[in-house]
Amino acid sequence: MRTTPATWAEVDSWLAVLQQRGHLHQVTIEADSTRSVQHRRSSSPWTLHHPVLAMDFVEHLVRAIRQRETEASR
C-alpha cells in the first residue's frame, strides 16, 4: 500500500518505459500538465488529468500486458 501520493514524475517514468517497449504509441504532455496517451496510431488518445488517476491507467495497462504474455506462453 502506498504511503505517498503519485507524482507526475513517477507517471512520466512509467509512461516512458511503456512507450519504449512498444506498449504505447505516443505520449504527449499538454500545457495544462495533463498527459495524452495513445495505444496505437489508429486509436483515440486518452487524457490523464491527475497523477493518481494516471497511475491507475498504468496499473491497468501493466496488468493487461502481463495477462497477454501469460496467455501467449501457454
Short mmCIF file of C-alpha atoms in Angstrom, two decimals:
data_model
loop_
_atom_site.label_atom_id
_atom_site.label_comp_id
_atom_site.label_asym_id
_atom_site.label_seq_id
_atom_site.Cartn_x
_atom_site.Cartn_y
_atom_site.Cartn_z
CA MET A 1 0.00 0.00 0.00
CA ARG A 2 1.28 3.45 -0.93
CA THR A 3 2.05 5.97 1.77
CA THR A 4 2.60 8.93 -0.57
CA PRO A 5 0.52 10.18 -3.50
CA ALA A 6 1.69 9.60 -7.06
CA THR A 7 3.57 12.41 -8.80
CA TRP A 8 3.75 13.41 -12.44
CA ALA A 9 7.46 12.50 -12.41
CA GLU A 10 6.60 8.92 -11.42
CA VAL A 11 3.86 8.74 -14.06
CA ASP A 12 6.19 10.12 -16.72
CA SER A 13 8.77 7.44 -15.89
CA TRP A 14 6.21 4.65 -16.27
CA LEU A 15 4.82 6.11 -19.50
CA ALA A 16 8.33 6.48 -20.96
CA VAL A 17 9.14 2.82 -20.26
CA LEU A 18 5.81 1.64 -21.67
CA GLN A 19 6.38 3.72 -24.81
CA GLN A 20 9.97 2.48 -25.24
CA ARG A 21 8.80 -1.12 -25.00
CA GLY A 22 6.13 -0.55 -27.65
CA HIS A 23 3.04 -0.70 -25.45
CA LEU A 24 2.11 2.93 -26.13
CA HIS A 25 2.32 4.66 -29.50
CA GLN A 26 2.52 8.24 -28.28
CA VAL A 27 2.67 10.20 -25.02
CA THR A 28 2.13 13.96 -25.03
CA ILE A 29 2.41 16.40 -22.11
CA GLU A 30 -0.18 19.13 -22.57
CA ALA A 31 0.13 22.78 -21.49
CA ASP A 32 -2.22 22.22 -18.54
CA SER A 33 0.02 19.40 -17.18
CA THR A 34 -2.31 16.63 -18.35
CA ARG A 35 -0.93 13.73 -20.38
CA SER A 36 -2.43 12.32 -23.57
CA VAL A 37 -1.57 8.72 -24.42
CA GLN A 38 -2.32 6.62 -27.49
CA HIS A 39 -2.11 2.82 -27.52
CA ARG A 40 -1.82 2.53 -31.30
CA ARG A 41 -1.53 5.01 -34.12
CA SER A 42 -5.16 4.37 -35.08
CA SER A 43 -6.59 4.54 -31.53
CA SER A 44 -8.13 7.57 -29.88
CA PRO A 45 -5.98 9.33 -27.28
CA TRP A 46 -6.74 9.06 -23.57
CA THR A 47 -6.30 12.16 -21.43
CA LEU A 48 -4.83 11.63 -17.96
CA HIS A 49 -5.85 14.58 -15.73
CA HIS A 50 -4.31 13.70 -12.36
CA PRO A 51 -1.24 11.67 -11.36
CA VAL A 52 -3.22 9.28 -9.14
CA LEU A 53 -5.65 8.53 -11.95
CA ALA A 54 -2.75 8.23 -14.38
CA MET A 55 -1.17 5.59 -12.14
CA ASP A 56 -4.48 3.71 -12.21
CA PHE A 57 -4.24 3.77 -16.01
CA VAL A 58 -0.65 2.50 -15.86
CA GLU A 59 -1.62 -0.28 -13.46
CA HIS A 60 -4.47 -1.39 -15.72
CA LEU A 61 -2.17 -1.40 -18.75
CA VAL A 62 0.59 -3.37 -16.98
CA ARG A 63 -1.95 -5.97 -15.81
CA ALA A 64 -3.28 -6.33 -19.36
CA ILE A 65 0.27 -6.76 -20.70
CA ARG A 66 1.06 -9.44 -18.10
CA GLN A 67 -2.17 -11.28 -18.89
CA ARG A 68 -1.42 -11.25 -22.65
CA GLU A 69 2.11 -12.52 -22.02
CA THR A 70 0.83 -15.29 -19.75
CA GLU A 71 -1.76 -16.40 -22.31
CA ALA A 72 0.82 -16.29 -25.10
CA SER A 73 3.22 -18.54 -23.18
CA ARG A 74 0.60 -21.28 -22.70
#
